[in-house]
Short mmCIF file of C-alpha atoms in Angstrom, two decimals:
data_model
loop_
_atom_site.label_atom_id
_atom_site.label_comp_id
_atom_site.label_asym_id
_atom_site.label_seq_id
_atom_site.Cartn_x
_atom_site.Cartn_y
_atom_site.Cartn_z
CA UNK A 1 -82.86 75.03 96.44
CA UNK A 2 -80.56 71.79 96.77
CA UNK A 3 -78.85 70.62 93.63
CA UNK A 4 -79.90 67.18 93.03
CA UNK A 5 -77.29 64.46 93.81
CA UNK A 6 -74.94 63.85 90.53
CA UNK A 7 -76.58 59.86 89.13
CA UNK A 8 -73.25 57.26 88.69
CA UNK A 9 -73.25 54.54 86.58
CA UNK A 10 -71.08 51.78 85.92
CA UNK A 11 -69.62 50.02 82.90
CA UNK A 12 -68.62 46.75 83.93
CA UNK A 13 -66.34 44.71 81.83
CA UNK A 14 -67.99 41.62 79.65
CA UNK A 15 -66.36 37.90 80.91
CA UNK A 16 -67.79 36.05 78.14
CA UNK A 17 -65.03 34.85 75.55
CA UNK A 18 -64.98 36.93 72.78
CA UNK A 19 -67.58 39.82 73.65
CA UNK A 20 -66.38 42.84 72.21
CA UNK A 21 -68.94 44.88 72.53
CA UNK A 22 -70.00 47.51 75.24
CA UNK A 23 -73.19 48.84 76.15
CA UNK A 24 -71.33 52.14 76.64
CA UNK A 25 -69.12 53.34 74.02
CA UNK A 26 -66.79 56.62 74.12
CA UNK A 27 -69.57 58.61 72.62
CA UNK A 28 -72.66 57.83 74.88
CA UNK A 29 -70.18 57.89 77.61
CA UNK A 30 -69.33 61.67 76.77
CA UNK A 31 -72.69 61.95 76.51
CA UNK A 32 -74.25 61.32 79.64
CA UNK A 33 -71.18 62.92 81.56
CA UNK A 34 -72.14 66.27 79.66
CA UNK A 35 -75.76 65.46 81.26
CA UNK A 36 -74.59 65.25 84.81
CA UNK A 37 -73.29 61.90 85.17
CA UNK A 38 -70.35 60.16 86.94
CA UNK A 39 -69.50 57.49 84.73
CA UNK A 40 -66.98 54.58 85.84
CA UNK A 41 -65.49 52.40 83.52
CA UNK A 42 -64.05 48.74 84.27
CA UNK A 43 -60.50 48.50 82.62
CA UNK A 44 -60.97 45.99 80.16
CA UNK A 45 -58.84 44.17 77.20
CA UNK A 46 -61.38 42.66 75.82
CA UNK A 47 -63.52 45.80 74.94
CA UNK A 48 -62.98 46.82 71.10
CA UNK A 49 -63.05 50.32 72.69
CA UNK A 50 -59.51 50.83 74.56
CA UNK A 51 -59.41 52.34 77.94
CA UNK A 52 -57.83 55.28 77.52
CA UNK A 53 -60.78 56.48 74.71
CA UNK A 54 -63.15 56.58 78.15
CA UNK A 55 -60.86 58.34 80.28
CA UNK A 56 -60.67 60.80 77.52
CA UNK A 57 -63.81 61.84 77.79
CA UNK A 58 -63.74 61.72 81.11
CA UNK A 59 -64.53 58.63 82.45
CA UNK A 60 -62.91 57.40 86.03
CA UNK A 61 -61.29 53.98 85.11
CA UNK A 62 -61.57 50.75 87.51
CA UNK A 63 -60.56 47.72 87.84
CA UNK A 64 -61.49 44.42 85.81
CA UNK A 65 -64.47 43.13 87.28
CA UNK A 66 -64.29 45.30 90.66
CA UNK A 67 -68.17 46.50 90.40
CA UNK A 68 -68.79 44.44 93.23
CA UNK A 69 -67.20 46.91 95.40
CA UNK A 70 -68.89 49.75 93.89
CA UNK A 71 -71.32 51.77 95.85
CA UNK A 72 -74.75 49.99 96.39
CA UNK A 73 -76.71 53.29 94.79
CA UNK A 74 -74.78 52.65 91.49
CA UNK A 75 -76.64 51.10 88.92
CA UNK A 76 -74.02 49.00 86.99
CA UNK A 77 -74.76 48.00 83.06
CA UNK A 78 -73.50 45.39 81.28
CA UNK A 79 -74.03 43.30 78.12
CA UNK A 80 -74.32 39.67 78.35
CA UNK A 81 -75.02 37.60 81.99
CA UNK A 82 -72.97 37.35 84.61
CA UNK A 83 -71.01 34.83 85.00
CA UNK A 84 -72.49 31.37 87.22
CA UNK A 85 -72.32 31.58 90.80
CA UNK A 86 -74.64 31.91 94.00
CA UNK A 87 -73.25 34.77 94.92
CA UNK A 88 -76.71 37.42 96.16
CA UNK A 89 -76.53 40.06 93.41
CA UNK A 90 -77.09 43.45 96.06
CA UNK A 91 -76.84 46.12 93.16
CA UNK A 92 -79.35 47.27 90.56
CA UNK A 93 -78.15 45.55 87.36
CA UNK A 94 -78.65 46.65 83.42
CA UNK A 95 -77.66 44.11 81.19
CA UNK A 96 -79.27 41.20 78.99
CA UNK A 97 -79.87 38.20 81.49
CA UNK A 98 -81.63 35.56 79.48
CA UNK A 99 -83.65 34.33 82.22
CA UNK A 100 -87.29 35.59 81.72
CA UNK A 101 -88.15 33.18 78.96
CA UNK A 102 -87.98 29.76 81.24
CA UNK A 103 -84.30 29.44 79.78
CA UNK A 104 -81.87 27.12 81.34
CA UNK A 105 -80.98 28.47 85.07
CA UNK A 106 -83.61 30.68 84.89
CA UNK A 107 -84.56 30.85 88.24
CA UNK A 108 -81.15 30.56 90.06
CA UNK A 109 -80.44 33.71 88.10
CA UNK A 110 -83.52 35.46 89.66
CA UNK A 111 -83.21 34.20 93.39
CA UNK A 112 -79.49 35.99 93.05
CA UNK A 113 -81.06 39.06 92.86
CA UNK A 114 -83.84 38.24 95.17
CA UNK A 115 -81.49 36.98 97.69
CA UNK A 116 -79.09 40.02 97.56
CA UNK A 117 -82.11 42.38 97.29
CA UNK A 118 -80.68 44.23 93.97
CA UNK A 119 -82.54 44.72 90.69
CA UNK A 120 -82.71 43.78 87.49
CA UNK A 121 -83.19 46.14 84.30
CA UNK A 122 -83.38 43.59 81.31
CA UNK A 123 -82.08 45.58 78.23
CA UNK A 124 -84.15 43.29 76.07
CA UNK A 125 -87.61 44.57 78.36
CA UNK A 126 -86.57 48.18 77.88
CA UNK A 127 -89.65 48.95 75.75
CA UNK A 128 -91.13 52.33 74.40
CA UNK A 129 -94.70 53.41 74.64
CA UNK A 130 -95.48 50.98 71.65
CA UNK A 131 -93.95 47.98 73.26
CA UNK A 132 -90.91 48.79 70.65
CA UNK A 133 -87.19 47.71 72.48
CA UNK A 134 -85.82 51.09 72.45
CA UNK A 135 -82.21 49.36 72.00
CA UNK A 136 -81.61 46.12 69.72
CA UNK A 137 -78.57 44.55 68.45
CA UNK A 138 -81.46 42.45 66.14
CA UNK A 139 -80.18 44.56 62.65
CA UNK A 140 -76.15 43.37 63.04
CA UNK A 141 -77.14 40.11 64.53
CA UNK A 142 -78.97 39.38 61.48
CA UNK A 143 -76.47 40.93 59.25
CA UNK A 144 -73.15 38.61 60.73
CA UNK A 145 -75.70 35.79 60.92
CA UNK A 146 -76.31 35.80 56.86
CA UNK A 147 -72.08 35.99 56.79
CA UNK A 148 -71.66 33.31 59.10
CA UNK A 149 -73.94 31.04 56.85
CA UNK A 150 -72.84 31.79 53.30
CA UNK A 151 -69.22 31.66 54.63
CA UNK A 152 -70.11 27.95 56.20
CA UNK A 153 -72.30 26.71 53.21
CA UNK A 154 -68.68 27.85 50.75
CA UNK A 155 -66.75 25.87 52.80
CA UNK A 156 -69.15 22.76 54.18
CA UNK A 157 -69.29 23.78 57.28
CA UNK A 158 -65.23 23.46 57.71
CA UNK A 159 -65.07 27.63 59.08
CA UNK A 160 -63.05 28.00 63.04
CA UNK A 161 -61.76 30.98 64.61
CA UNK A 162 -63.95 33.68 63.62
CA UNK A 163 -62.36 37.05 64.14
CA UNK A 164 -63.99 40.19 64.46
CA UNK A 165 -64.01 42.18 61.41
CA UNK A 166 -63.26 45.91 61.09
CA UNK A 167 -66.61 47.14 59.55
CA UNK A 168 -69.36 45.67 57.68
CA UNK A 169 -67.62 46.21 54.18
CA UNK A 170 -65.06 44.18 55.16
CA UNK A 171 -67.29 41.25 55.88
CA UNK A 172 -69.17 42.19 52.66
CA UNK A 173 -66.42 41.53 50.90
CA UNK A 174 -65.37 38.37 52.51
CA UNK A 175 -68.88 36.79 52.26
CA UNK A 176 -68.53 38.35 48.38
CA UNK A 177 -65.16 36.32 47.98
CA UNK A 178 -66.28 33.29 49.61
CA UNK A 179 -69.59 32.66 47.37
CA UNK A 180 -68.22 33.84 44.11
CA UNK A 181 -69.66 32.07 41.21
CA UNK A 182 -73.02 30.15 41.95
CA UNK A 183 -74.56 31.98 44.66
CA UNK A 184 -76.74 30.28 47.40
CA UNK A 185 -80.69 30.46 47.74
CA UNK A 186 -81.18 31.44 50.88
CA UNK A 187 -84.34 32.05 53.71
CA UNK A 188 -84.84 34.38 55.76
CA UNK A 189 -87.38 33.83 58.33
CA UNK A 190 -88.79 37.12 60.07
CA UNK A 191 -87.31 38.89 57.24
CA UNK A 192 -89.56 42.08 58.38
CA UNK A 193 -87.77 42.43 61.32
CA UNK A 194 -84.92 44.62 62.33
CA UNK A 195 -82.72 40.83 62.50
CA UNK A 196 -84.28 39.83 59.45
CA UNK A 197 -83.58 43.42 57.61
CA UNK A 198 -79.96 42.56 58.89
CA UNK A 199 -79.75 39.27 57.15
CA UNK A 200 -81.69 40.55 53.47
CA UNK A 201 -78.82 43.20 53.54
CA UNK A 202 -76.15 41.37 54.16
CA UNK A 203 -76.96 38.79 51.04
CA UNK A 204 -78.09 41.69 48.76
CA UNK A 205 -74.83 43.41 49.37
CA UNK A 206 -72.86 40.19 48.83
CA UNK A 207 -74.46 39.83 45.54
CA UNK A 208 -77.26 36.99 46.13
CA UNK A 209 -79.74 38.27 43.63
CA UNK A 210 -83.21 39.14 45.17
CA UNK A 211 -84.83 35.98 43.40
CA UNK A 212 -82.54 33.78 45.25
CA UNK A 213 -83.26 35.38 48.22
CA UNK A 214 -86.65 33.98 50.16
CA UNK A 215 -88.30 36.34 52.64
CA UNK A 216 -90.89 34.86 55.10
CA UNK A 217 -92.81 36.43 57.88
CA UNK A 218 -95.82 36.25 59.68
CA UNK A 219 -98.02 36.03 56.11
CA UNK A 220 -95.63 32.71 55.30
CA UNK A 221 -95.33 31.69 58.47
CA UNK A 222 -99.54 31.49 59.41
CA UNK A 223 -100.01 27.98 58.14
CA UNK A 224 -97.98 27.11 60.68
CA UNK A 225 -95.00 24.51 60.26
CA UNK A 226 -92.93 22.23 59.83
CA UNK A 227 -92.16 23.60 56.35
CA UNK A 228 -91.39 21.85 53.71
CA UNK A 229 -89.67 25.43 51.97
CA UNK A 230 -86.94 25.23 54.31
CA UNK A 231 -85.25 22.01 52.47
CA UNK A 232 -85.28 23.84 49.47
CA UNK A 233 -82.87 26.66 50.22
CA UNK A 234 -79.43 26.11 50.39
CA UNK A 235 -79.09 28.37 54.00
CA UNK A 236 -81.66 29.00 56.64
CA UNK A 237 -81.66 32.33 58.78
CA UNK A 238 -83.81 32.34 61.92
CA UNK A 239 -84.28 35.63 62.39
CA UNK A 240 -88.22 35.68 64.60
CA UNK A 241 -88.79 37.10 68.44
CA UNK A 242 -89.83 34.10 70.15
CA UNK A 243 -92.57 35.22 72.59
CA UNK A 244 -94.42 31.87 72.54
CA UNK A 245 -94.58 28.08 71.65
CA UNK A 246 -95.22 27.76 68.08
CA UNK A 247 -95.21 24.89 65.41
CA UNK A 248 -91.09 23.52 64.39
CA UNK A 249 -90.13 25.64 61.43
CA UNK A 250 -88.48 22.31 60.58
CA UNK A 251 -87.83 19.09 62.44
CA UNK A 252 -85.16 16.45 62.52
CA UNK A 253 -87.55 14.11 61.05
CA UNK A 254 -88.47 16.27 58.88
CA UNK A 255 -84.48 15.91 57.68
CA UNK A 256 -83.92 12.46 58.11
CA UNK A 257 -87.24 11.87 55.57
CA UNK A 258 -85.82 13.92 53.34
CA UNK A 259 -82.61 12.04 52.70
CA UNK A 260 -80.21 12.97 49.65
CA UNK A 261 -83.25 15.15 48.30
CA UNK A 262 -82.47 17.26 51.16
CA UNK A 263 -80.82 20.46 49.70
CA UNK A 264 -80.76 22.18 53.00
CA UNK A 265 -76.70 22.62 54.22
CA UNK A 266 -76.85 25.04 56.67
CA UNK A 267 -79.20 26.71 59.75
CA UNK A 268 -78.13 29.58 61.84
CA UNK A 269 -80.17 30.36 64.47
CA UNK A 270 -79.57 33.90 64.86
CA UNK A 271 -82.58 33.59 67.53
CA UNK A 272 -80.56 31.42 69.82
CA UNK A 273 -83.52 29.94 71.69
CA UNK A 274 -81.60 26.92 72.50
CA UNK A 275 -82.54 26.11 76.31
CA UNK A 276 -86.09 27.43 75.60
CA UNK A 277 -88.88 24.73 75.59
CA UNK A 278 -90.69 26.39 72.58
CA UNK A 279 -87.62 26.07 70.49
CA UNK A 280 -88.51 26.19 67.03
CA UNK A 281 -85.48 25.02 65.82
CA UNK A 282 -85.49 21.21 67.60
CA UNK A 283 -82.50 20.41 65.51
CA UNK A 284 -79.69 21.15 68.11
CA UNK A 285 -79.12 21.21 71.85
CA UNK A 286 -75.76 23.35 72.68
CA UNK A 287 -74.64 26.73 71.56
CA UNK A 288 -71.47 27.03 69.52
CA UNK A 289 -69.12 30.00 69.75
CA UNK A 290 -66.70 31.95 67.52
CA UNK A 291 -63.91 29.15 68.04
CA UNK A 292 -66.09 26.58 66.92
CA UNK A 293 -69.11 27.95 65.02
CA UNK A 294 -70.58 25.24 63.26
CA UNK A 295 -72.23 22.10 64.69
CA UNK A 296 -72.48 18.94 62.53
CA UNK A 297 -75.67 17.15 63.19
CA UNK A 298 -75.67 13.79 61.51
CA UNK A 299 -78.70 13.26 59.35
CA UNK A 300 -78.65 9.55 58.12
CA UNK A 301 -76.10 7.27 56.93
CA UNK A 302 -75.12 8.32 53.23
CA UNK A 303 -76.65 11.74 54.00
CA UNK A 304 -74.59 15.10 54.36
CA UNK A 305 -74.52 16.11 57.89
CA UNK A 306 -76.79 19.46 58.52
CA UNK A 307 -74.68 22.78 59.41
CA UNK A 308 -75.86 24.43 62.33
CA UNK A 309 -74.97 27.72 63.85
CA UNK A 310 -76.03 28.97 67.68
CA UNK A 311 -73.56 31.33 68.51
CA UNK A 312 -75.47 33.49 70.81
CA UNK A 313 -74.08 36.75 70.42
CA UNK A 314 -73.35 37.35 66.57
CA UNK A 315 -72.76 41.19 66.42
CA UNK A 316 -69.65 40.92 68.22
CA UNK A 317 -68.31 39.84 64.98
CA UNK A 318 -69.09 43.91 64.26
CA UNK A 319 -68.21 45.01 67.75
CA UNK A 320 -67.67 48.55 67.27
CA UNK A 321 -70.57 49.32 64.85
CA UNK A 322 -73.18 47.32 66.87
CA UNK A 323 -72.09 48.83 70.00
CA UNK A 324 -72.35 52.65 68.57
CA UNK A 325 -75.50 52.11 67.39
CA UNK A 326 -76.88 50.57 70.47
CA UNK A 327 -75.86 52.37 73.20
CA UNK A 328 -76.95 55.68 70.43
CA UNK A 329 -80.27 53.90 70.82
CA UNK A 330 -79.87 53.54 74.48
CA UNK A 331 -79.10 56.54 75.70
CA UNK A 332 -82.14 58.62 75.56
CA UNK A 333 -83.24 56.08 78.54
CA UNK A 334 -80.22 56.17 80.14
CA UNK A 335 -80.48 59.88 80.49
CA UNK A 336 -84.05 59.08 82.60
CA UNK A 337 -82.20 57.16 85.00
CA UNK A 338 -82.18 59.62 87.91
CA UNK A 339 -85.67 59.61 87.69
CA UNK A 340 -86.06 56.33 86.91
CA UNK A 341 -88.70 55.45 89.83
CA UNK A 342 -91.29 57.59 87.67
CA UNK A 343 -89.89 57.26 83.97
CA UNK A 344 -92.03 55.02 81.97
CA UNK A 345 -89.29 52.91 80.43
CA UNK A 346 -87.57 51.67 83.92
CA UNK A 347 -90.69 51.70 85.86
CA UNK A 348 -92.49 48.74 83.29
CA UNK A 349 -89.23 47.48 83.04
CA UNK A 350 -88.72 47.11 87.46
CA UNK A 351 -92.48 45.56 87.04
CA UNK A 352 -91.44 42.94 85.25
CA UNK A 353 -88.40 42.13 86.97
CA UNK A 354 -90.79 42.04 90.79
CA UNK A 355 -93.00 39.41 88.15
CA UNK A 356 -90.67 37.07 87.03
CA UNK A 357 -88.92 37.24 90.76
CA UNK A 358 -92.69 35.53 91.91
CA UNK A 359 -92.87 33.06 89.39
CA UNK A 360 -89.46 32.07 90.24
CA UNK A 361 -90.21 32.01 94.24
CA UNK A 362 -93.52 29.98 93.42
CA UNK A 363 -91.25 27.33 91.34
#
């Protein structure tokens, strides 16, 4: 009886400024090596996980971005997309590529892989037999989201350079520090999700009492908007799964109408639909990032300008307690990846990828 042939993967480093996070930590590394894997690691400075913690456990370390060399038959996983080029994409990817929702450079990002004949396993397709995500970062996204906003409403939207911190109770207690006194009234919208869970957490442990704190959902949500609500809060957290086009939760407008009665200071779009037609958030057109976090968008002469956050990858700001508890979540699928041609999870998940491929060709 042959022994079957030992499955590699790849950790490739992340090139987006100030990702921290890894979709393999130390642990789930150890993890899958114990279950017959070959695990390769990119060197990387950027990781909050140092090199040396992989090779402990007995990862193989690489090069910074050298996975293009790797073997063809590795599978190599990654975070956030690849950096923008034409270069045909010949490998079997893992990763989050933010290109089957119509957003900007959708389709150049699909004829890549098309072109170079590799595939694409989109971490945020990965679903269980429910149509669950098996892996989120939704509950710390929605958790540094609610920080990011209290911190900008304290200060007026005058917050740069946001550092990562070194576990959630140390951003409790900054957010704590920062609204002492009169706390905010705040919104959560999608509050039922894991994002939205995230954000109710974050203000409850931060002291926001519960009445202060607004939780809408579907139920709220079914009148459909723009809302009139959202002007009344002092922060707005977009916390919903956009799946399709819906109603503006609110609408520049909306603001403008509003004038000096607006109380409204600050939105953070935790959702980060920006290039996506169906939007709900109409408010803004460009991300921001963890230099600059907050956009001002003017709302009418004599009117205080509206805060807006659309940093597009929040739990970084918790890099090495979002990453454990992802790739924890992870790995029970990454474990079915020598098999993956008949496991559920990658199967639905290579059938949507051949999908979106057509639509793009047919573009």
């Amino acid at each position: 009886m042959t022994t079957p042939p030992m499955q590699s993967l790849w950790l490739r480093c992340e090139t987006k400024p100030f990702e921290h996070r890894a979709a393999l930590t130390p642990s789930t590394a150890k993890a899958l090596i114990q279950a017959g894997f070959k695990i390769t690691v990119e060197r990387d400075p950027q990781r909050i996980f140092d090199d040396e913690e992989y090779e402990k456990v007995g990862c193989t370390l690489a090069e910074h971005s050298s996975w293009v060399d790797a073997p063809l038959d590795t599978p190599i996983i990654g975070l956030k997309e690849l950096p923008v080029s034409t270069m045909p994409l010949k490998h079997t990817h893992i990763q989050f590529a933010h290109c089957y929702k119509h957003q900007g450079g959708w389709r150049e990002v699909l004829m890549r892989f098309y072109e170079g004949k590799g595939t694409l396993y989109d971490l945020e397709f990965l679903q269980d037999e429910n149509g669950r995500r098996v892996a989120a970062f939704g509950y710390h996204a929605g958790f540094a989201g609610a920080a990011v906003g209290a911190l900008s409403w304290s200060k007026n939207g005058k917050i740069t350079n946001l550092e990562p911190y070194e576990n959630e109770t140390a951003m409790i207690a900054a957010v704590k520090s920062a609204i002492a006194g009169v706390p905010p009234k705040v919104m959560v919208m999608g509050a039922l999700g894991r994002c939205g869970r995230g954000a109710v957490d974050l203000f409850k442990a931060a002291g926001i009492p519960d009445e202060n704190i607004l939780k809408w959902d579907m139920a709220e949500t079914a009148k459909g908007g723009p809302f009139e609500e959202i002007l009344d809060v002092d922060v707005f957290i977009n916390c919903i799964y956009l799946s399709s086009k819906i109603p503006p939760f609110v609408t520049l407008d909306q603001i403008y109408a509003a004038g000096p009665k607006r109380r409204l200071a600050c939105i953070v779009d935790v959702s980060c639909d920006t290039t996506n037609p169906n939007n709900p958030l109409p408010v803004y057109t460009v991300n921001t990032d963890f230099r600059e976090p907050i956009l001002l968008v003017p709302t009418g002469e004599g009117n205080s300008p509206l805060q807006v956050c659309s940093i597009d990858h929040l739990p970084t700001l918790l890099p090495r307690e979002a990453s454990e508890q992802f790739s924890r979540d992870l790995l029970p699928s990454l474990k079915q990846l020598p098999n993956r041609h008949e496991a559920r999870v990658w199967k639905e998940a290579e059938a949507l990828f051949r999908e979106k491929v057509a639509e793009a060709l047919a573009n």
